[in-house]
PDB file of C-alpha atoms in Angstrom:
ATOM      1  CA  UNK A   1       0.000   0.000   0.000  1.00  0.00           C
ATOM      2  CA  UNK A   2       2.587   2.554   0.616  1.00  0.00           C
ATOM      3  CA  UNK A   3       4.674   1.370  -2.021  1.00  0.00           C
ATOM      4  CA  UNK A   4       1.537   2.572  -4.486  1.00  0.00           C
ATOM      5  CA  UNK A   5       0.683   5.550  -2.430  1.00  0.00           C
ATOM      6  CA  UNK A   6       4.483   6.672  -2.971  1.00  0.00           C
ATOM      7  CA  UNK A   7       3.827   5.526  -6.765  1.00  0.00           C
ATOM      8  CA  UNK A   8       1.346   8.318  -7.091  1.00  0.00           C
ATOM      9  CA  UNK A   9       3.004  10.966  -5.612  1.00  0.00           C
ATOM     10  CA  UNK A  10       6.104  10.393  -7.653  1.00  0.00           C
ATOM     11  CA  UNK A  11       4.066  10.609 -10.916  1.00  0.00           C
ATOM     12  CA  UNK A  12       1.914  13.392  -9.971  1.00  0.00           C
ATOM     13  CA  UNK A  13       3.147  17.006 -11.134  1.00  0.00           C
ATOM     14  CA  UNK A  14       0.948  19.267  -8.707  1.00  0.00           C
ATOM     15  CA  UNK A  15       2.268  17.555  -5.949  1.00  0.00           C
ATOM     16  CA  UNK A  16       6.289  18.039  -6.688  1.00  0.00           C
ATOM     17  CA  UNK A  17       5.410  21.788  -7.511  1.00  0.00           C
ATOM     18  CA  UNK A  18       3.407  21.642  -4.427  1.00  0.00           C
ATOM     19  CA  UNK A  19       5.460  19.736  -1.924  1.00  0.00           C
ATOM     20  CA  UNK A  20       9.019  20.733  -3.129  1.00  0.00           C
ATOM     21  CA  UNK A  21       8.851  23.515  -5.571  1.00  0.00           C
ATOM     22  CA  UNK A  22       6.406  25.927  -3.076  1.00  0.00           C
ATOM     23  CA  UNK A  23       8.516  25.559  -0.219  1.00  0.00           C
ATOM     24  CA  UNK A  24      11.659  25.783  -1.572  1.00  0.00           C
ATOM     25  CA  UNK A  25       9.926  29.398  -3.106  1.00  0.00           C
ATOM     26  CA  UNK A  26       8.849  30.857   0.031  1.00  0.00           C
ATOM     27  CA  UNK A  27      12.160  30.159   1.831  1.00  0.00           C
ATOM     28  CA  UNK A  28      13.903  32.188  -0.780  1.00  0.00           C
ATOM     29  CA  UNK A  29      11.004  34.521  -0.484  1.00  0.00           C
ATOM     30  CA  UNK A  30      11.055  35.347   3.158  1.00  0.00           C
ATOM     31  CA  UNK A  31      14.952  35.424   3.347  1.00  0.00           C
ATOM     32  CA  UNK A  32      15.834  37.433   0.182  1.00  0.00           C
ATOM     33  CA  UNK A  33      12.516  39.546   0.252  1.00  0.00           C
ATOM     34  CA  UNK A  34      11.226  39.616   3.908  1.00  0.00           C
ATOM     35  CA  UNK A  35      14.762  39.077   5.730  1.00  0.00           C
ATOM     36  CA  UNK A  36      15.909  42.711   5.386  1.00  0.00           C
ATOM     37  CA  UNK A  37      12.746  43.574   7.369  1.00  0.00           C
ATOM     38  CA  UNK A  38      12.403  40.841   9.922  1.00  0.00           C
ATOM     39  CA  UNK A  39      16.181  40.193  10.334  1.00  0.00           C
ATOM     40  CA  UNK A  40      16.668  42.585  12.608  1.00  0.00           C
ATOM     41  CA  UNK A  41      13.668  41.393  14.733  1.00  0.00           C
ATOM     42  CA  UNK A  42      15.882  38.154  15.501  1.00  0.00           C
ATOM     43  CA  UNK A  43      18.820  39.308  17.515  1.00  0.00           C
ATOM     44  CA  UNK A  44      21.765  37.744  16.803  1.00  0.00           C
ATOM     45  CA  UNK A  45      20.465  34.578  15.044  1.00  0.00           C
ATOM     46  CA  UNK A  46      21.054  34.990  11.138  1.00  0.00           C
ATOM     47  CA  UNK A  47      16.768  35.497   9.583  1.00  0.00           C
ATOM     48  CA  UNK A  48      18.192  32.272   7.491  1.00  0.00           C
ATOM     49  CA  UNK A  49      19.069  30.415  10.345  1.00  0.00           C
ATOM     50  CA  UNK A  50      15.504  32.023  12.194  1.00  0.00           C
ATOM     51  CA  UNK A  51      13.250  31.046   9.440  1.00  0.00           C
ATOM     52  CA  UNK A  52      14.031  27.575   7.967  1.00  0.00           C
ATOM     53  CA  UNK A  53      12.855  25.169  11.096  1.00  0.00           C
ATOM     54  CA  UNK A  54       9.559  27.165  10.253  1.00  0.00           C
ATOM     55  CA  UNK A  55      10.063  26.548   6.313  1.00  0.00           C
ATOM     56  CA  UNK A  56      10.423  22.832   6.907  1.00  0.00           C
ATOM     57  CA  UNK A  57       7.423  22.576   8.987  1.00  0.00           C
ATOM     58  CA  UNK A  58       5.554  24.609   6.364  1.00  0.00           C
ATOM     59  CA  UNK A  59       6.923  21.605   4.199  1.00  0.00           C
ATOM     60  CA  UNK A  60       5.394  19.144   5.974  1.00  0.00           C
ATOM     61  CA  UNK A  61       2.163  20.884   6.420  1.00  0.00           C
ATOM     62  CA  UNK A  62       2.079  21.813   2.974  1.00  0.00           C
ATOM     63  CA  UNK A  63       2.715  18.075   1.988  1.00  0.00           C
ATOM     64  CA  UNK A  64       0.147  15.830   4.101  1.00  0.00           C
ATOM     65  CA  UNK A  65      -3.479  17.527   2.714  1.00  0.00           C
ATOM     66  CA  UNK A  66      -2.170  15.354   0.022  1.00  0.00           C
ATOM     67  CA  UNK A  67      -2.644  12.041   1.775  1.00  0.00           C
ATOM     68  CA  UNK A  68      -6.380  13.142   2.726  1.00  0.00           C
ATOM     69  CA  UNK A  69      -6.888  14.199  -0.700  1.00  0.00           C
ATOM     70  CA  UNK A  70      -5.779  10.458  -1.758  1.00  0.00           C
ATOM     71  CA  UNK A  71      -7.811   8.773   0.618  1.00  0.00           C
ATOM     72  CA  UNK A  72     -10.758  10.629  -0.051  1.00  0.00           C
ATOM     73  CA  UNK A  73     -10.481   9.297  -3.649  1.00  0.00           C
ATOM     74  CA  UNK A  74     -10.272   5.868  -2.710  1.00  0.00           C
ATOM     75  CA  UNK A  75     -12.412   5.843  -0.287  1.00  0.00           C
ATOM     76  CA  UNK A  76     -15.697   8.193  -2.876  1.00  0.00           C
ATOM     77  CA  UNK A  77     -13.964   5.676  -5.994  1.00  0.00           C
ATOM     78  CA  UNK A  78     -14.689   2.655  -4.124  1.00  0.00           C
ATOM     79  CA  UNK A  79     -11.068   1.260  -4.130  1.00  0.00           C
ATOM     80  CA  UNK A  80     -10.854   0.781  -0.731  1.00  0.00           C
ATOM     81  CA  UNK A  81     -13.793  -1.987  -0.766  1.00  0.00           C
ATOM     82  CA  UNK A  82     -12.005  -3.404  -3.707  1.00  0.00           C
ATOM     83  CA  UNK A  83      -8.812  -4.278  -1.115  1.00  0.00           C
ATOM     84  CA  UNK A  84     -11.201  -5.578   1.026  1.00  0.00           C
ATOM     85  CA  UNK A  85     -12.223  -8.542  -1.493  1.00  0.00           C
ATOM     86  CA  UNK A  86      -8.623  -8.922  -1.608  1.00  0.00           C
ATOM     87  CA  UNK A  87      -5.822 -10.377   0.803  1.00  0.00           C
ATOM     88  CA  UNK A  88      -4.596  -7.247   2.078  1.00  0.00           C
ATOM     89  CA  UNK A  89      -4.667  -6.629   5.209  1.00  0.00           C
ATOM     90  CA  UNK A  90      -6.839  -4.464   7.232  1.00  0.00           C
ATOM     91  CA  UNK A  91      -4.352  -2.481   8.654  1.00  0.00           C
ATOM     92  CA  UNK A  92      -1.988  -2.091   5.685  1.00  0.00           C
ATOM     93  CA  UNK A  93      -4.368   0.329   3.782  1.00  0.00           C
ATOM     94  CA  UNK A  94      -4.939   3.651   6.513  1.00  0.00           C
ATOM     95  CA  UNK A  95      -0.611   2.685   7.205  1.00  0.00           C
ATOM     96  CA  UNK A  96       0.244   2.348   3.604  1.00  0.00           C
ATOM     97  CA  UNK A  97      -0.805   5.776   2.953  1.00  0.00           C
ATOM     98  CA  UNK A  98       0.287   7.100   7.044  1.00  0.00           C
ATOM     99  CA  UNK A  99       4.354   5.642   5.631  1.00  0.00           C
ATOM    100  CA  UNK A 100       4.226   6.901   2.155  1.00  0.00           C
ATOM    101  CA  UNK A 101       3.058  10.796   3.219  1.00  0.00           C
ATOM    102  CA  UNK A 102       5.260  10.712   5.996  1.00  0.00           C
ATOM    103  CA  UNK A 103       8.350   9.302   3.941  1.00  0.00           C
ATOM    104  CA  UNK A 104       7.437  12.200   1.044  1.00  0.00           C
ATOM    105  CA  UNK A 105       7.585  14.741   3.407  1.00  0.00           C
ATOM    106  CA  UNK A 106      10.488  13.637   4.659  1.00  0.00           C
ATOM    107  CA  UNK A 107      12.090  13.700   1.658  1.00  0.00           C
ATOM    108  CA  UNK A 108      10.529  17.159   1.092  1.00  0.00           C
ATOM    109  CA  UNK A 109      11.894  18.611   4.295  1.00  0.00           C
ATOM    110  CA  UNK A 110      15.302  17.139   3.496  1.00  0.00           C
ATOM    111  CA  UNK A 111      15.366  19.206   0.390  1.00  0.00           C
ATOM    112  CA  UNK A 112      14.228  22.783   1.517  1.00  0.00           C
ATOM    113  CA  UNK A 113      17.367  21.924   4.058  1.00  0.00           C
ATOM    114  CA  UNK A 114      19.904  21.369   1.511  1.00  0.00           C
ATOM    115  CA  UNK A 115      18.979  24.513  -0.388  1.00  0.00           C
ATOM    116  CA  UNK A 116      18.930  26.486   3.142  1.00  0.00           C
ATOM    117  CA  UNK A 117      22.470  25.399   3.282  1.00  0.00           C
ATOM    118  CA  UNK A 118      23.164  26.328  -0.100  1.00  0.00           C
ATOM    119  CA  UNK A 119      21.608  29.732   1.004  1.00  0.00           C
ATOM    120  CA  UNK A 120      23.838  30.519   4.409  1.00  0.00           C
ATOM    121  CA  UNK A 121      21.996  28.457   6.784  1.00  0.00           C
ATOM    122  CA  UNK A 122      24.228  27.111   9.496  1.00  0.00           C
ATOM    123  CA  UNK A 123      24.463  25.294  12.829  1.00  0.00           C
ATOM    124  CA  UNK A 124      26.673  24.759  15.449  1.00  0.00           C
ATOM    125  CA  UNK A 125      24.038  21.520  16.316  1.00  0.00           C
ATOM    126  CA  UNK A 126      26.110  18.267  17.041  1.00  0.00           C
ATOM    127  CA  UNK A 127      25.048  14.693  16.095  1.00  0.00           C
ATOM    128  CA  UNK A 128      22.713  14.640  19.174  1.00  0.00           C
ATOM    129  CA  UNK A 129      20.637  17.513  18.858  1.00  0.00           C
ATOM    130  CA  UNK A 130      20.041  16.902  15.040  1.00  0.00           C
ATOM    131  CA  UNK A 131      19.076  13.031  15.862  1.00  0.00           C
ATOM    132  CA  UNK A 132      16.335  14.863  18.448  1.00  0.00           C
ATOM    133  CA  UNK A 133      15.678  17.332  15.574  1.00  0.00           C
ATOM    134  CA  UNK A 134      14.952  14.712  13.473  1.00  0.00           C
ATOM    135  CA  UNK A 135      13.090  13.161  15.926  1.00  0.00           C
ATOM    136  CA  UNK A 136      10.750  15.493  16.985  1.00  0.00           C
ATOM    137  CA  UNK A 137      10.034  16.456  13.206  1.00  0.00           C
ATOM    138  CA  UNK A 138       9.370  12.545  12.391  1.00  0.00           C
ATOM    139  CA  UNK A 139       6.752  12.430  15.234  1.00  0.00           C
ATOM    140  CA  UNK A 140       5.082  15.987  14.079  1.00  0.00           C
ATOM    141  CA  UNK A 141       4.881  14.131  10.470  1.00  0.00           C
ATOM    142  CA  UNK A 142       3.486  11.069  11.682  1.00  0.00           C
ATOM    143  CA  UNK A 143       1.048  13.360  14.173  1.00  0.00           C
ATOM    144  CA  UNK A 144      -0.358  15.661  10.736  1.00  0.00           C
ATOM    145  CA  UNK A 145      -0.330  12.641   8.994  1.00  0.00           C
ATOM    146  CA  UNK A 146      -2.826  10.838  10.743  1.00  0.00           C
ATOM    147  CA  UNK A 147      -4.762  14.419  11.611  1.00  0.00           C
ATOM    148  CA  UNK A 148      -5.051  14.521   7.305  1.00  0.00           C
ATOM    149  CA  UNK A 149      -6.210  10.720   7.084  1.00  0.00           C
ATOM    150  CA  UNK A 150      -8.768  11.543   9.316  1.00  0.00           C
ATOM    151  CA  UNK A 151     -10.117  14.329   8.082  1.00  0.00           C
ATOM    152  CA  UNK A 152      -9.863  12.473   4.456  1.00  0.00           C
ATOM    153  CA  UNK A 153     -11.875   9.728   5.834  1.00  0.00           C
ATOM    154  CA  UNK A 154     -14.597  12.511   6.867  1.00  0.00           C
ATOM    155  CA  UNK A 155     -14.326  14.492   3.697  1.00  0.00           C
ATOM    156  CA  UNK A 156     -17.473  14.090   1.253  1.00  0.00           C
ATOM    157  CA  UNK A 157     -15.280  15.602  -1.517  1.00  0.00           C
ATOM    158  CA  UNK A 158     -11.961  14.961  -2.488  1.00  0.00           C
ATOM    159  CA  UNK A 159     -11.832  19.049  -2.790  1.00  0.00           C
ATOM    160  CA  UNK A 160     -12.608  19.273   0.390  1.00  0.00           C
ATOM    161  CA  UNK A 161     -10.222  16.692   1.632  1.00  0.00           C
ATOM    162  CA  UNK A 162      -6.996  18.953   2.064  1.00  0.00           C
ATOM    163  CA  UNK A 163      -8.684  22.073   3.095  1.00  0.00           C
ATOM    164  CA  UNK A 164      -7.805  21.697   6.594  1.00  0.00           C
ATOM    165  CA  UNK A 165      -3.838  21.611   6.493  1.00  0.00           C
ATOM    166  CA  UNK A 166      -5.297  25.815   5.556  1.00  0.00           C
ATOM    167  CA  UNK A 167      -5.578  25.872   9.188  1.00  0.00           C
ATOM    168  CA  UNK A 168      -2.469  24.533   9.936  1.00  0.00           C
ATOM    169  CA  UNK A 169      -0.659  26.943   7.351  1.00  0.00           C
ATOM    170  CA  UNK A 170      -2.419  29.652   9.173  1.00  0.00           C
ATOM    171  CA  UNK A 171      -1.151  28.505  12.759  1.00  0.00           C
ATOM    172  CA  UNK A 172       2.376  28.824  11.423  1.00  0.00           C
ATOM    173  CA  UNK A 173       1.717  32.262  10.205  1.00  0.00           C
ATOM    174  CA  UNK A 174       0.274  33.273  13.644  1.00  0.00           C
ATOM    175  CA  UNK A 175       3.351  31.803  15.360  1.00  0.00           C
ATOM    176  CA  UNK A 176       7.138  32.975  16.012  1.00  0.00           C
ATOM    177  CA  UNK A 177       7.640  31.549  12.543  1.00  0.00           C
ATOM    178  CA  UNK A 178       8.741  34.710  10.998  1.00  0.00           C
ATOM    179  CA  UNK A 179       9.215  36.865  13.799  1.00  0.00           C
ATOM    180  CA  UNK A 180       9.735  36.898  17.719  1.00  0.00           C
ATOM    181  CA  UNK A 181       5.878  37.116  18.954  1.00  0.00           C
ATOM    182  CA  UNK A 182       6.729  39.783  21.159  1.00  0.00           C
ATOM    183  CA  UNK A 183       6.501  42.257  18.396  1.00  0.00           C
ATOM    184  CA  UNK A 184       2.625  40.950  18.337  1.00  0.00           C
ATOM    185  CA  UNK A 185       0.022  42.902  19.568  1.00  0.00           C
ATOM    186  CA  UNK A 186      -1.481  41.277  22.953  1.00  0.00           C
ATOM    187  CA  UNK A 187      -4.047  39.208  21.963  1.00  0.00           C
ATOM    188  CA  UNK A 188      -2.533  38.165  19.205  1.00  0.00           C
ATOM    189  CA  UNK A 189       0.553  37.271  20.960  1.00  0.00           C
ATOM    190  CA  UNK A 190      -1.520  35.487  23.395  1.00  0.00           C
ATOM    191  CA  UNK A 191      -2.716  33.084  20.739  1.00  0.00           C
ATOM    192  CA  UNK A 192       0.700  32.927  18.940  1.00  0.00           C
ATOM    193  CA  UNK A 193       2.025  31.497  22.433  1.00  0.00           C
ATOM    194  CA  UNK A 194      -0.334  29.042  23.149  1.00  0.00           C
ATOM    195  CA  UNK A 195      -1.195  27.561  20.224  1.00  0.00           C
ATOM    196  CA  UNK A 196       0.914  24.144  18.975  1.00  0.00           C
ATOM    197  CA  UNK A 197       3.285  25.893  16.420  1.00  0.00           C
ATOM    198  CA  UNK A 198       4.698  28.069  18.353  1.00  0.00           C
ATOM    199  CA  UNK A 199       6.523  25.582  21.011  1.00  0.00           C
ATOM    200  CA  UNK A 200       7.293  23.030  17.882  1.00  0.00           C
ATOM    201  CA  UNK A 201       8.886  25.537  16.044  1.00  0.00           C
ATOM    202  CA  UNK A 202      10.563  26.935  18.922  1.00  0.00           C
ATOM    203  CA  UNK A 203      12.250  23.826  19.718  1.00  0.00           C
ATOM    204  CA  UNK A 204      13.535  23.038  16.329  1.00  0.00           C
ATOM    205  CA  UNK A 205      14.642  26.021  16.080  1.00  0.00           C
ATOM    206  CA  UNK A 206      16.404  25.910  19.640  1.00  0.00           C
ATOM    207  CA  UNK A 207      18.714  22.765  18.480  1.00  0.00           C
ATOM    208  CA  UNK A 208      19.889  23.605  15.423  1.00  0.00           C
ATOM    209  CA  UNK A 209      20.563  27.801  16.862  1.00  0.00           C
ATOM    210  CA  UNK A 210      21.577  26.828  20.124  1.00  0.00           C
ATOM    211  CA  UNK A 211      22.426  23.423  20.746  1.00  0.00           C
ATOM    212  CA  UNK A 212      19.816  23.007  23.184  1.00  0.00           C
ATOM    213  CA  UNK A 213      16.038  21.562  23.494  1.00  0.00           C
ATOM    214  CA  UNK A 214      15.090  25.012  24.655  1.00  0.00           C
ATOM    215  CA  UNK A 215      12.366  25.416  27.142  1.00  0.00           C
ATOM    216  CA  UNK A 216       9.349  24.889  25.001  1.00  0.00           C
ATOM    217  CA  UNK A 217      10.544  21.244  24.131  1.00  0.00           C
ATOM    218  CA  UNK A 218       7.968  19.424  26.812  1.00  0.00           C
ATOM    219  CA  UNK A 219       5.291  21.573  25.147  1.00  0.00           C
ATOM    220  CA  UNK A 220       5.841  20.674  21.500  1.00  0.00           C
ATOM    221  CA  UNK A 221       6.370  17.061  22.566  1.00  0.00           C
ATOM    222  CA  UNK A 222       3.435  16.963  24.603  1.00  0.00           C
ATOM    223  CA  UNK A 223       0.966  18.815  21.643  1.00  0.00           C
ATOM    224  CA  UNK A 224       2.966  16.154  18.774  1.00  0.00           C
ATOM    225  CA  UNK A 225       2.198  13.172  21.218  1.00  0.00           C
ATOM    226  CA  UNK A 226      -1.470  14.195  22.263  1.00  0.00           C
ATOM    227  CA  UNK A 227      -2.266  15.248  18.173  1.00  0.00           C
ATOM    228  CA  UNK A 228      -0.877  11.870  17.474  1.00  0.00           C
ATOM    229  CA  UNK A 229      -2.665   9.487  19.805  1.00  0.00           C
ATOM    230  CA  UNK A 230      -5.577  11.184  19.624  1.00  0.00           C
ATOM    231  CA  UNK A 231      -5.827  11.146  15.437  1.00  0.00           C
ATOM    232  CA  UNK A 232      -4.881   7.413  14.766  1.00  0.00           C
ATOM    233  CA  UNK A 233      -7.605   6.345  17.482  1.00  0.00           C
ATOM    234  CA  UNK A 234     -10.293   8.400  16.003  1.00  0.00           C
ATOM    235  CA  UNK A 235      -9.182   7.478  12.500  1.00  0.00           C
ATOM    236  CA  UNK A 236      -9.787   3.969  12.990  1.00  0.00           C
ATOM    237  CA  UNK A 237     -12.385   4.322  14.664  1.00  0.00           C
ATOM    238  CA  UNK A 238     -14.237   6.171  11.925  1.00  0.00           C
ATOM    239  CA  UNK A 239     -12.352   3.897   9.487  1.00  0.00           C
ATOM    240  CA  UNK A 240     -14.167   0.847  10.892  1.00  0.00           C
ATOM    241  CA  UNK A 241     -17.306   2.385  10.853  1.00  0.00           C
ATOM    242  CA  UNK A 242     -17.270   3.615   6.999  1.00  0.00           C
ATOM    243  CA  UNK A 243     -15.864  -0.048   5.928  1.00  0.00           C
ATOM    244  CA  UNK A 244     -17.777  -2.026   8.173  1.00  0.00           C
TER     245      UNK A 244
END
């Protein structure tokens, strides 16, 4: 199943331009456009080195509508009570597409990080700190993932299927993303500090700037964790009751 949910994503067009091509776009955007104004909101950290954690979760974000979108289709197309006739396993069809949208994304981030580098980003980070980096960005993958499959396995359209990673996209943009919240207005920075983004991006951000977890790592573990748990349960659950 993930082998032919990868399959699909390699051959389709919109979702290169969308997955690799877009990000790669706004990073050069916000650094060669936006940088001169919001560099010197960042202190001493280089606006490169400020803004791609935040680009790579974009990535990601950007990059996971497309597994709802995918099971939406099999799931209005019928496909998915085709693989039930068939000896494939139960479990194999919601995972197949959970491995091949996290993989892509992956991929995806790995990319926009490579042409970051190519860019000026740096870090001082040592093996440790980008082996939690990499951690905590595999477990906010596999968290959105499972938040898109089950708002695919809602979706009446397949239009409709991505529209919530919107949401998401718009989190990161209320967030300290771009620039330090404290430059927010009080409300707003209220919301920008308590809402998931914010402590995720902080603490990517944190080990590859600092060398350190920073103090917003419990948080963004704790939101990545919850998120996660909480979407695969209810995604089978709703799973089992469309299929049954």
């Amino acid at each position: 199943m993930a082998k032919r949910s990868l399959r699909h994503t390699i051959r389709s067009m919109d979702t290169i331009i969308t997955v690799v091509a877009m990000p790669i776009a706004m990073l050069l955007l916000f650094v060669y456009v936006f940088g001169g104004s919001f560099g010197p909101q960042t202190g001493n950290v280089k606006y490169v080195d400020f803004v791609t954690p935040t680009i790579i979760i974009m990535t990601v974000v950007s990059g996971i509508s497309y597994a709802a979108v995918r099971l939406s289709m099999d799931m209005q197309r019928g496909i998915i009570n085709r693989f039930k006739t068939m000896p494939v396993a139960s479990s194999s069809i919601l995972g197949g597409h959970a491995a091949s949208s996290t993989l892509s994304n992956l991929f995806s981030s790995l990319l926009v990080l490579l042409v970051a580098i190519l860019i000026g980003f740096r870090s001082d980070a040592g093996i440790i700190e980008w082996l939690t980096f990499a951690g905590i960005l595999i477990l906010f993958t596999l968290a959105t993932t499972w938040l898109a499959i089950l708002f695919g396995l809602f979706a009446k359209t397949m239009e409709g299927a991505g529209a919530f990673s919107y949401i998401l996209l718009l989190l990161i943009f209320i967030s300290s993303g771009f620039t330090p919240v404290d430059k927010m207005e009080p409300a707003l920075r209220w919301f920008a500090e308590n809402q998931p983004m914010t402590p995720i991006i902080e603490t990517l951000r944190s080990l590859l700037t600092s060398g350190s977890t920073g103090d917003s790592a419990g948080v963004a573990l704790a939101w990545c964790v919850g998120l996660l748990v909480i979407s695969y349960l209810l995604a089978l659950r709703v799973y089992k009751r469309k299929t049954a």
